[in-house]
mmCIF file of C-alpha atoms in Angstrom:
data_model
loop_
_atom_site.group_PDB
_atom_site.id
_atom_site.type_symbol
_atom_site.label_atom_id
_atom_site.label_comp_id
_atom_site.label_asym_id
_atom_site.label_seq_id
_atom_site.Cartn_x
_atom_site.Cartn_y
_atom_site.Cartn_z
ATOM 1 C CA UNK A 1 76.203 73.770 24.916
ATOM 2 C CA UNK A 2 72.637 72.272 25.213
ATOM 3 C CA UNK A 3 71.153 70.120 22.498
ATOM 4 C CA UNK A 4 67.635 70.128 23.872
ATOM 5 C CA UNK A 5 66.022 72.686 21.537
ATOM 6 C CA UNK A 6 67.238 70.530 18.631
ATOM 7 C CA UNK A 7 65.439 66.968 20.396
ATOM 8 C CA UNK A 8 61.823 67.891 18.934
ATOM 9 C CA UNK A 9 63.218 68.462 15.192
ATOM 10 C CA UNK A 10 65.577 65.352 15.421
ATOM 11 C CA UNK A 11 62.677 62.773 16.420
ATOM 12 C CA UNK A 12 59.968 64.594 14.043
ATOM 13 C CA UNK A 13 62.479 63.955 10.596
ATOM 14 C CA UNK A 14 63.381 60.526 12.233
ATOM 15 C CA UNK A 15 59.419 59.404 12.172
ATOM 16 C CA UNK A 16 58.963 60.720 8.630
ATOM 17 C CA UNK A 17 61.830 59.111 7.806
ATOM 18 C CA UNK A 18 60.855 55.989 9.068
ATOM 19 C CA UNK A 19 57.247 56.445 8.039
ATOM 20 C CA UNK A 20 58.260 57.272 4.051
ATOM 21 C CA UNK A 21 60.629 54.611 4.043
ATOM 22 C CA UNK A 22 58.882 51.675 5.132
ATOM 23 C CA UNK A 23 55.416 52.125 6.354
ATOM 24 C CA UNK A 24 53.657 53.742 3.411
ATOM 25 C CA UNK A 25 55.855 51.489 1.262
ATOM 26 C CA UNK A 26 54.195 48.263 3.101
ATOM 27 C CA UNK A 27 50.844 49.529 3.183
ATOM 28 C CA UNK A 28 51.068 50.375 -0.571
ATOM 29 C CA UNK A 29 52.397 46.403 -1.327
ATOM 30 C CA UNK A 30 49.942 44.944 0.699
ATOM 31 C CA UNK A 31 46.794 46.437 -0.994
ATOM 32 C CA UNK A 32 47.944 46.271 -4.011
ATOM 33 C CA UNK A 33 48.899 42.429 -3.194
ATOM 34 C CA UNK A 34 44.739 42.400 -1.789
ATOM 35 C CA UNK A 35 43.586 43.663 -4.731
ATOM 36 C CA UNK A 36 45.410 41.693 -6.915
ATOM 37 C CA UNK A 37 44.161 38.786 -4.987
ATOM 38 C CA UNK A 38 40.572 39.982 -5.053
ATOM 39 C CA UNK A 39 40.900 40.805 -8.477
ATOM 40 C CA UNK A 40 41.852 37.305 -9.446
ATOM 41 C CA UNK A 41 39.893 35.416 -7.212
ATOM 42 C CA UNK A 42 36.416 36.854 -8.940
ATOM 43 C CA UNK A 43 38.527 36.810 -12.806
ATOM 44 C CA UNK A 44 38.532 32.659 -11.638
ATOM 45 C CA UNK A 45 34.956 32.739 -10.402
ATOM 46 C CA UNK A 46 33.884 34.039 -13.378
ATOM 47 C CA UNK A 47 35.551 32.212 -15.543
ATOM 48 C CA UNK A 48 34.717 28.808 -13.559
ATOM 49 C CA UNK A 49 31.267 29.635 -14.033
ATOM 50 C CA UNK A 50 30.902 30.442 -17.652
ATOM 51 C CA UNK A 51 33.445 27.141 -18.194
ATOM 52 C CA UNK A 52 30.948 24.923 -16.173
ATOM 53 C CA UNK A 53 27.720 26.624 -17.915
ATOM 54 C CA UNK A 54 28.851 25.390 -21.204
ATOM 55 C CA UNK A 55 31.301 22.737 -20.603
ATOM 56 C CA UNK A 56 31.549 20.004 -18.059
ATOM 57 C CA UNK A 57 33.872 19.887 -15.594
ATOM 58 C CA UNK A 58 35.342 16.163 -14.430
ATOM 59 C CA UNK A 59 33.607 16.341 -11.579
ATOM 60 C CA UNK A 60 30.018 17.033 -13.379
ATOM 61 C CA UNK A 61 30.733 13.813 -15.772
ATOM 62 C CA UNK A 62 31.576 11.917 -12.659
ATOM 63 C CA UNK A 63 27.902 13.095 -11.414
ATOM 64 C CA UNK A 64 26.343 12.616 -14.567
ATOM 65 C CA UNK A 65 27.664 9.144 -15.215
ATOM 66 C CA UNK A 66 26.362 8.271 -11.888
ATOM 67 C CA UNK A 67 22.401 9.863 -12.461
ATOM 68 C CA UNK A 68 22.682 7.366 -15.900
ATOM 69 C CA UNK A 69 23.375 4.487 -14.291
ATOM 70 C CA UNK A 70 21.006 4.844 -11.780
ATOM 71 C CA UNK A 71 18.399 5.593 -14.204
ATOM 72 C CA UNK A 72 19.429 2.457 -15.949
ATOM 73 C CA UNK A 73 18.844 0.832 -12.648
ATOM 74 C CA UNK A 74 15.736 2.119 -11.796
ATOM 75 C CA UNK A 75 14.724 1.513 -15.513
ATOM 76 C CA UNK A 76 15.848 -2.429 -14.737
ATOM 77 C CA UNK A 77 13.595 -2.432 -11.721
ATOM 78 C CA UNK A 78 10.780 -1.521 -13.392
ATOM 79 C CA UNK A 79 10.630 -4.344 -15.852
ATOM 80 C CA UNK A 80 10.923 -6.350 -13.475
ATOM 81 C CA UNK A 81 8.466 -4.883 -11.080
ATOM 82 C CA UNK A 82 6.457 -5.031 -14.748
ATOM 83 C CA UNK A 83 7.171 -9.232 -15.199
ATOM 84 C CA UNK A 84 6.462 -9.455 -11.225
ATOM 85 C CA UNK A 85 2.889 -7.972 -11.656
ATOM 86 C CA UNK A 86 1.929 -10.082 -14.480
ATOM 87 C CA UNK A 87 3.145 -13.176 -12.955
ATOM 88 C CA UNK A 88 0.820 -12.362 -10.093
ATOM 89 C CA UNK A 89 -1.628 -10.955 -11.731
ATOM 90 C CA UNK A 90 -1.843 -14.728 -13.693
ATOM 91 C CA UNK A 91 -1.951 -16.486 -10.370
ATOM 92 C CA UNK A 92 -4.413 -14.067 -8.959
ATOM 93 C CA UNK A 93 -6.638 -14.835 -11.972
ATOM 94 C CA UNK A 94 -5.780 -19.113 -11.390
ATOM 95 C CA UNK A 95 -6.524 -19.207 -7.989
ATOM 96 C CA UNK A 96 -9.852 -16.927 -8.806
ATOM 97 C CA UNK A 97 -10.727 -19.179 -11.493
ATOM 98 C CA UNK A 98 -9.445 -22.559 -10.382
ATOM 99 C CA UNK A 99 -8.464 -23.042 -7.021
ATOM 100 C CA UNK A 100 -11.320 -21.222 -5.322
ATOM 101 C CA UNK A 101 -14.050 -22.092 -7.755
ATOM 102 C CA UNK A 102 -13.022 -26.043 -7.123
ATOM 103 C CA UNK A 103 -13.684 -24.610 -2.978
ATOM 104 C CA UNK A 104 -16.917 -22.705 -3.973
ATOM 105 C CA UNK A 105 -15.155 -19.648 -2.018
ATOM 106 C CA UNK A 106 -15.972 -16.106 -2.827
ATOM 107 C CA UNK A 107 -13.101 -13.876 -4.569
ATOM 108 C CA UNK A 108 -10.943 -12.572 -1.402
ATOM 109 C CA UNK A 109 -10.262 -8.716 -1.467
ATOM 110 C CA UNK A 110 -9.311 -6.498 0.400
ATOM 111 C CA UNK A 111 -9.865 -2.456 -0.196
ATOM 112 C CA UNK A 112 -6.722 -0.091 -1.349
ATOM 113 C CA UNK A 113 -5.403 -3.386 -2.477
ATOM 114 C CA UNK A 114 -5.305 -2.520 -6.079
ATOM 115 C CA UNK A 115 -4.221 1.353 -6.503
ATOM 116 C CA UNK A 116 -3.280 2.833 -9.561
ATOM 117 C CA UNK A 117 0.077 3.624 -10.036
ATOM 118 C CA UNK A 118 2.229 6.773 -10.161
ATOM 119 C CA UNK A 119 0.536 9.641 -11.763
ATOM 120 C CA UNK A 120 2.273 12.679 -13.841
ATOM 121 C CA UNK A 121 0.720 15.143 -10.999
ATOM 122 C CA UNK A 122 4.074 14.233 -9.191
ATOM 123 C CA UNK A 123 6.448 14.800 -11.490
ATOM 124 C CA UNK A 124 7.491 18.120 -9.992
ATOM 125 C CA UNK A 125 7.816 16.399 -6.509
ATOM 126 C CA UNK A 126 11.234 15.418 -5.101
ATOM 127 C CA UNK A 127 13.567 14.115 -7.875
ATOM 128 C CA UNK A 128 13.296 16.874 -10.457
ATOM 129 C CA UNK A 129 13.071 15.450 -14.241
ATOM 130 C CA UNK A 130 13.647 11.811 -12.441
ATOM 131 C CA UNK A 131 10.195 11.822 -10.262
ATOM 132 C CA UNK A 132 8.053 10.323 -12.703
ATOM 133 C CA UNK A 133 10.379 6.860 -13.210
ATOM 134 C CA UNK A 134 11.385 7.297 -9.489
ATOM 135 C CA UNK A 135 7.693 7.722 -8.120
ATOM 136 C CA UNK A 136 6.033 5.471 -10.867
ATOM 137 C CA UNK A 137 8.359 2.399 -9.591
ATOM 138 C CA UNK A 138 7.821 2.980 -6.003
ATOM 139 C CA UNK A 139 3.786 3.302 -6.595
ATOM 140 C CA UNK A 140 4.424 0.146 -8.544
ATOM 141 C CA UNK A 141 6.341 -1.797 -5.478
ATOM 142 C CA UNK A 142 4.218 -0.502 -3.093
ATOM 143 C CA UNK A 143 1.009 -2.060 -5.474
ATOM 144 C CA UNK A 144 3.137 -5.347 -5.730
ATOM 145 C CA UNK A 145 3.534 -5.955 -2.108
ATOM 146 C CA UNK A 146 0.079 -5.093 -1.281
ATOM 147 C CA UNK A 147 -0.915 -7.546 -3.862
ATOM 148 C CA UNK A 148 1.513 -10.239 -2.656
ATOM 149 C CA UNK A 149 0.164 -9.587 0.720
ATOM 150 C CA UNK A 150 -3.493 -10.408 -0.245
ATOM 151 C CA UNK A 151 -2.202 -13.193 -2.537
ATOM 152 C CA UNK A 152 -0.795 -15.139 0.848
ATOM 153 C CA UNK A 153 -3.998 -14.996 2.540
ATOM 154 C CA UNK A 154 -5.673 -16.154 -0.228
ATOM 155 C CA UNK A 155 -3.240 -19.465 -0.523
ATOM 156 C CA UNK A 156 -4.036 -19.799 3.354
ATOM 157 C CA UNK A 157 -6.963 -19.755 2.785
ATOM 158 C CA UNK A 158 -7.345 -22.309 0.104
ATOM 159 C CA UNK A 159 -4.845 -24.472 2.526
ATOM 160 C CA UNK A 160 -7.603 -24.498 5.022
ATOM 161 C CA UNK A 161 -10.312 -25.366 2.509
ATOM 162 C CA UNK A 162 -8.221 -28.077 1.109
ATOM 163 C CA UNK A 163 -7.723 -29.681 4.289
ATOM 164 C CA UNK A 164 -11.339 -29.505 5.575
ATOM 165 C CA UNK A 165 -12.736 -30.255 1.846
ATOM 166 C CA UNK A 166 -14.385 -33.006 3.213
ATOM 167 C CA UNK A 167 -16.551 -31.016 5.583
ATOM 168 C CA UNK A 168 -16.415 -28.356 3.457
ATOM 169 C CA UNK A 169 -18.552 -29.895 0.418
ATOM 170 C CA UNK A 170 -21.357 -30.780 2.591
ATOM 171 C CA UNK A 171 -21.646 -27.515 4.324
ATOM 172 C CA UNK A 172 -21.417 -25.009 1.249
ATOM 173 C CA UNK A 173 -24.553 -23.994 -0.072
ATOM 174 C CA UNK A 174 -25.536 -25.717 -3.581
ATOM 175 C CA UNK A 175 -28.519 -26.417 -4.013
ATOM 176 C CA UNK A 176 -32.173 -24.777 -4.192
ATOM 177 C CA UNK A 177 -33.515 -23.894 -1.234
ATOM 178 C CA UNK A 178 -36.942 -24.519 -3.518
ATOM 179 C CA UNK A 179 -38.283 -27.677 -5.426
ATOM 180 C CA UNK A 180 -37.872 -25.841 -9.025
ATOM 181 C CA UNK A 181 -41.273 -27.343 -10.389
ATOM 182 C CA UNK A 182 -42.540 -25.454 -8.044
ATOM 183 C CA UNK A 183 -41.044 -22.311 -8.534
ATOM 184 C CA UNK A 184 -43.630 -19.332 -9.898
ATOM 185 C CA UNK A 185 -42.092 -16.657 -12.349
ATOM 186 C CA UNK A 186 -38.737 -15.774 -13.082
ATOM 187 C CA UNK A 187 -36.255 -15.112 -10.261
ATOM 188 C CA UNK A 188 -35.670 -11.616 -8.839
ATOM 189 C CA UNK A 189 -32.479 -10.825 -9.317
ATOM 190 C CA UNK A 190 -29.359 -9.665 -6.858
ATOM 191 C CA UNK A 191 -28.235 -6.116 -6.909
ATOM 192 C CA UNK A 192 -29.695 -2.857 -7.916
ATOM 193 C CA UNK A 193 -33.390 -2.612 -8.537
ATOM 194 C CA UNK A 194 -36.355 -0.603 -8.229
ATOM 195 C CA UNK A 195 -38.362 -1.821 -4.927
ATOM 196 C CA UNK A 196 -41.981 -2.722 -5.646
ATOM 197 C CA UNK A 197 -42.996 -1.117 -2.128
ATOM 198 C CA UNK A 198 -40.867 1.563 -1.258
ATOM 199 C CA UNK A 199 -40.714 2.640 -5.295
ATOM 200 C CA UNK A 200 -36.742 3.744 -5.032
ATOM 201 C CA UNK A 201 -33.630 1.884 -6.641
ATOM 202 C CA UNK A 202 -32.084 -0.114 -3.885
ATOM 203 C CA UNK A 203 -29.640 -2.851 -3.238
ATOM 204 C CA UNK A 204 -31.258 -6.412 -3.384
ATOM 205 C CA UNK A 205 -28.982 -8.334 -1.474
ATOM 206 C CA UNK A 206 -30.773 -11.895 -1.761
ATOM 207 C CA UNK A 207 -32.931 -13.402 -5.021
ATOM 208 C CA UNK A 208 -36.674 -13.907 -5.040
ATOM 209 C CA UNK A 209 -38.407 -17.037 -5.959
ATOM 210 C CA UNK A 210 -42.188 -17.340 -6.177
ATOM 211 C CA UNK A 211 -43.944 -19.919 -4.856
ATOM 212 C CA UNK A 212 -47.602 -20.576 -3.642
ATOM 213 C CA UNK A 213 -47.711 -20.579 0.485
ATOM 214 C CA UNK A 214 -46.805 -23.756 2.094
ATOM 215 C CA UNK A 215 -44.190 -24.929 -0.622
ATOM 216 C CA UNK A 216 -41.126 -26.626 1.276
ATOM 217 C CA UNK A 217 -38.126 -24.702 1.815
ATOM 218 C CA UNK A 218 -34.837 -26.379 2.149
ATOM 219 C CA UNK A 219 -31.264 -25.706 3.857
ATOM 220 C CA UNK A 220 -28.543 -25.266 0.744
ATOM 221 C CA UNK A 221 -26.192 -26.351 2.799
ATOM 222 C CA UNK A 222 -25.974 -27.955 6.504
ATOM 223 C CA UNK A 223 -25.296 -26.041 9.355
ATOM 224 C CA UNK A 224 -26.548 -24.641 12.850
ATOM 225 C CA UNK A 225 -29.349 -22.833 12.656
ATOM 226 C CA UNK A 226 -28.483 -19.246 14.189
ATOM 227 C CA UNK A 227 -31.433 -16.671 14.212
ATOM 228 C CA UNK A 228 -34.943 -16.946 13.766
ATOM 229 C CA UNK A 229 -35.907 -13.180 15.030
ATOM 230 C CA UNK A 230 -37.920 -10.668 12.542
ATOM 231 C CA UNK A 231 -35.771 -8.092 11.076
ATOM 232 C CA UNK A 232 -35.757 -5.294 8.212
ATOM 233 C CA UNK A 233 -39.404 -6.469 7.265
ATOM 234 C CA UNK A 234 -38.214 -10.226 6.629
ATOM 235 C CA UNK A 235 -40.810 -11.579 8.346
ATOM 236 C CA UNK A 236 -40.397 -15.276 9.722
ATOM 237 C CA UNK A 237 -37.196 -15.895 8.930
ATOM 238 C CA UNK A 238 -34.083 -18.294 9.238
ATOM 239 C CA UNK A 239 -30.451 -17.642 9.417
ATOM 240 C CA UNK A 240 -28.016 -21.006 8.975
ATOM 241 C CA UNK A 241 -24.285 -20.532 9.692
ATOM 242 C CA UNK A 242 -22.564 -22.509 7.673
ATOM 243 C CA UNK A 243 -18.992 -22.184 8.953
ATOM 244 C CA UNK A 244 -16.326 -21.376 6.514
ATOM 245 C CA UNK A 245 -17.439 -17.993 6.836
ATOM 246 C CA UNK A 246 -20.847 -18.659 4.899
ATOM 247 C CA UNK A 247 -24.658 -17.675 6.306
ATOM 248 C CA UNK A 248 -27.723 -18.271 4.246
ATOM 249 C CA UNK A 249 -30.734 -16.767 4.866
ATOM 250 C CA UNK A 250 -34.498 -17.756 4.175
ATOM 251 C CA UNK A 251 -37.172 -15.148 4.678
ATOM 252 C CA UNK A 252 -40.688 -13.938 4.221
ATOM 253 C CA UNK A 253 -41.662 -17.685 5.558
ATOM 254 C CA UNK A 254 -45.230 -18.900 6.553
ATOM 255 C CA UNK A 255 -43.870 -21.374 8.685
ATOM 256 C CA UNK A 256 -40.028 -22.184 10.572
ATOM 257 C CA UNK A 257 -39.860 -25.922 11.170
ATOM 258 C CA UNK A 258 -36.605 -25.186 13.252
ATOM 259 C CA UNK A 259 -35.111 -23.835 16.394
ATOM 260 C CA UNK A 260 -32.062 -21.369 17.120
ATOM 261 C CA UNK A 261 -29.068 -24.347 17.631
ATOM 262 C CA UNK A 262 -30.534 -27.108 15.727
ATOM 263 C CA UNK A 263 -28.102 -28.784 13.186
ATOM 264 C CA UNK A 264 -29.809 -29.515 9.710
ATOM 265 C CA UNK A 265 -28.519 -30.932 6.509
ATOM 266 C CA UNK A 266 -28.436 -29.866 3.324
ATOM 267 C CA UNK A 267 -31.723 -30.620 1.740
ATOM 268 C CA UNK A 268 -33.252 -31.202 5.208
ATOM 269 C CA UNK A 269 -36.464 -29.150 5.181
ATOM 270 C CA UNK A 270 -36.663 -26.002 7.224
ATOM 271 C CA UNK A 271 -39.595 -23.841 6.438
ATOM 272 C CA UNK A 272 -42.438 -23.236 4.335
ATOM 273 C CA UNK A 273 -43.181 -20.425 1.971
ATOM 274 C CA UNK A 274 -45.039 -17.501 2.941
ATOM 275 C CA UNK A 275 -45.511 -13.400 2.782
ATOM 276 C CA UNK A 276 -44.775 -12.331 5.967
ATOM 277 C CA UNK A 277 -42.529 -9.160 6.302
ATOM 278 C CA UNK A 278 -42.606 -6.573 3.554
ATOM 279 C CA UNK A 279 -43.954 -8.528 0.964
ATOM 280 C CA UNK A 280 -46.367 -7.963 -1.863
ATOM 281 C CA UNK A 281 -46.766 -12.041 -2.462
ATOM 282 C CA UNK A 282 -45.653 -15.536 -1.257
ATOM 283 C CA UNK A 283 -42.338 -15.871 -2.075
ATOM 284 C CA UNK A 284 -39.020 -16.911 -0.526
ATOM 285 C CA UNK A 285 -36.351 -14.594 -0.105
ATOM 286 C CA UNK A 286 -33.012 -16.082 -0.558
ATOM 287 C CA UNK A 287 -29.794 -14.972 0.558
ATOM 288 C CA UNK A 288 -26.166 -16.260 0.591
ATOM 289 C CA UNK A 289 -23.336 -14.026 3.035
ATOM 290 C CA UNK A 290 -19.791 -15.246 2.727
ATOM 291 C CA UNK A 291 -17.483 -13.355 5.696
ATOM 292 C CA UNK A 292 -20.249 -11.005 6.425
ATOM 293 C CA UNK A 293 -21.117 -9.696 2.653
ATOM 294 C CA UNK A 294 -23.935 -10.824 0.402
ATOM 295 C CA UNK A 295 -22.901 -11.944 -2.145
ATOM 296 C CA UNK A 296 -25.142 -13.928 -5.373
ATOM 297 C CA UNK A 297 -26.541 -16.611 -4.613
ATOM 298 C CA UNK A 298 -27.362 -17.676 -8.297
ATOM 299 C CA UNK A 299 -23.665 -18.659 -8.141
ATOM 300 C CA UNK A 300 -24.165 -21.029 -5.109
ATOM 301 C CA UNK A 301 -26.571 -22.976 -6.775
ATOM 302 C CA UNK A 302 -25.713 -26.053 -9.515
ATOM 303 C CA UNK A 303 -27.723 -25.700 -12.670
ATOM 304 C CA UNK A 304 -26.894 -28.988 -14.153
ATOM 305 C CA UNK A 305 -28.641 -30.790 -10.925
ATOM 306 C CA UNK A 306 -32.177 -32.582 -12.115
ATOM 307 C CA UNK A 307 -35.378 -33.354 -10.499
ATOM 308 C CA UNK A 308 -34.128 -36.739 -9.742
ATOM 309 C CA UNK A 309 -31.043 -35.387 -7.815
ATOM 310 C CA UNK A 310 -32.924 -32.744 -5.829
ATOM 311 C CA UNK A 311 -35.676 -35.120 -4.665
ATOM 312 C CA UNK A 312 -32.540 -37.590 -3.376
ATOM 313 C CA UNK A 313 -30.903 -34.651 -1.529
ATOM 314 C CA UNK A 314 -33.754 -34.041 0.552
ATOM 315 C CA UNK A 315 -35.195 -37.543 1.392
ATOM 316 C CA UNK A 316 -32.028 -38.200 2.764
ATOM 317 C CA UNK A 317 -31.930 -35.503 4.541
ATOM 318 C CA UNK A 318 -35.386 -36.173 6.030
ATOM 319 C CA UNK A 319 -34.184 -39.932 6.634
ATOM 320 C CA UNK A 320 -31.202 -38.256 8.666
ATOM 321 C CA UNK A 321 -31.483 -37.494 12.433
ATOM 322 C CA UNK A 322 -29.150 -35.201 13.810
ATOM 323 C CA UNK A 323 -28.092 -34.457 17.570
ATOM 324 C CA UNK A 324 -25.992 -31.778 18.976
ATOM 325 C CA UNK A 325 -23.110 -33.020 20.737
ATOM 326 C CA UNK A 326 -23.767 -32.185 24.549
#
């Protein structure tokens, strides 16, 4: 008898057997076992969160520890960056007013030298709550450096001086380029002021003294003589490089009684007095330039020297030959 109607029916109740008894059964265990997981995974999130919101964890004290101490450090560094700044800032204001007063020398500077320091317009930049302390002590290296920087050249500087102080004190201007019994008026001063001609506030960058035409003008200092060529309405005038970075300058002259290259001495006379140039009167126009900047030349000149030690200064200088080396 043949079993092959019966085939279909056996293998269809074998699947759902099958099927009910261990597929579905699976399927059901492994989402609920998903969900489960799912379920806890967010319950944890959640609770991690809120936890670490209002408590912290071991791993945030660890973190926080760390951003204390190196606020503490930073803190540290600033006082000292603080002490570092005022011990410079004392030896900037010795060598200003000792060491390059006893050289005559002009205050060295240099611009963006001296910047302020960290402002509260960063305090949103980079470091969160930290960027002011964090930004104010790297404003205030960066200043100290810079300062440090100019500070060294300055010491060079005075190095150089000390070794050629010799040469030095002869060549500096010092004295006035004008007998001062001879001098008419008060002096016009260096700076700002209105311009009798051109009727405008300008910068003066020399001092007037009146004197009647012909009155002897003297070098302040010796040195080669370097221009003698009109310029800016100077008239007749006379440039003397000094070395050491100093130039003086005589103009408005009736008379040059020297040539481009000629050494003279200090107190050696040069010119006369006159109102050539853009001049309203006789007077000499006097000007001091240390490394290419005028600068005043009241403070080139010594006060305390009398009539006595003026009229030495230049007889010797007129009893002095001097000759260019060939």
């Amino acid at each position: 008898m043949s079993m092959e109607p019966n085939e279909p029916s056996s293998y269809y109740t074998l699947y759902h057997f099958f099927r009910e008894r261990f597929v579905l059964p699976v399927r059901l265990w492994l989402f609920r076992f998903v969900r489960t997981v799912l379920l806890v995974f967010i319950v944890a999130s959640v609770v991690n969160f809120v936890f670490s919101y209002f408590f912290y964890t071991p791993k945030m004290h660890r973190l926080s520890e760390q951003n204390e101490a190196i606020v503490h450090d930073y803190q540290l560094l600033e006082k000292r960056v603080d002490a570092s700044l005022a011990q410079l800032s004392e030896l900037r204001e010795r060598d200003h007013a000792v060491y390059r007063a006893i050289f005559s020398a002009d205050t060295l500077d240099m611009p963006g030298v001296y910047v302020p320091y960290a402002d509260e317009k960063y305090a949103s930049v980079g470091y969160g709550r930290y960027a002011p302390l964090m930004t104010r002590v790297w404003e205030k290296m960066d200043a100290l450096a810079r300062q440090l920087y100019l500070q060294s050249l300055s010491y060079d500087e005075i190095e150089k001086l000390a070794v050629d102080k010799d040469l030095m004190a002869e060549v500096v201007p010092a004295i006035m380029p004008l007998d001062k019994t001879k001098l008419r008026g008060d002096i016009g001063a260096f700076g700002m002021r209105m311009h009798p001609i051109l009727k405008r506030w300008i910068g003066h960058e020399g001092i007037d003294m009146g004197a009647a035409t012909g009155t002897p003008v003297y070098a302040t200092g010796t040195g080669l003589v370097a221009d003698q060529k009109p310029q800016s309405g100077y008239g007749i005038q006379i440039v003397i490089d000094h070395g050491f970075g100093y130039r003086t300058r005589y103009a408005h002259l009736s008379k040059s009684l020297v040539k481009p290259g000629q050494l003279v001495k200090r107190g050696e006379l040069i010119g006369e007095v006159g109102s050539t140039g853009r001049s309203t009167g006789p007077h000499l126009h006097y000007e001091v330039i240390y490394r290419g900047r005028p600068v005043n030349p009241i403070n080139y000149i010594s006060r305390d020297m009398s009539e006595e030690e003026f009229r030495t200064i230049t007889e010797s200088a007129k009893a002095t030959i001097y000759e260019l080396d060939e």
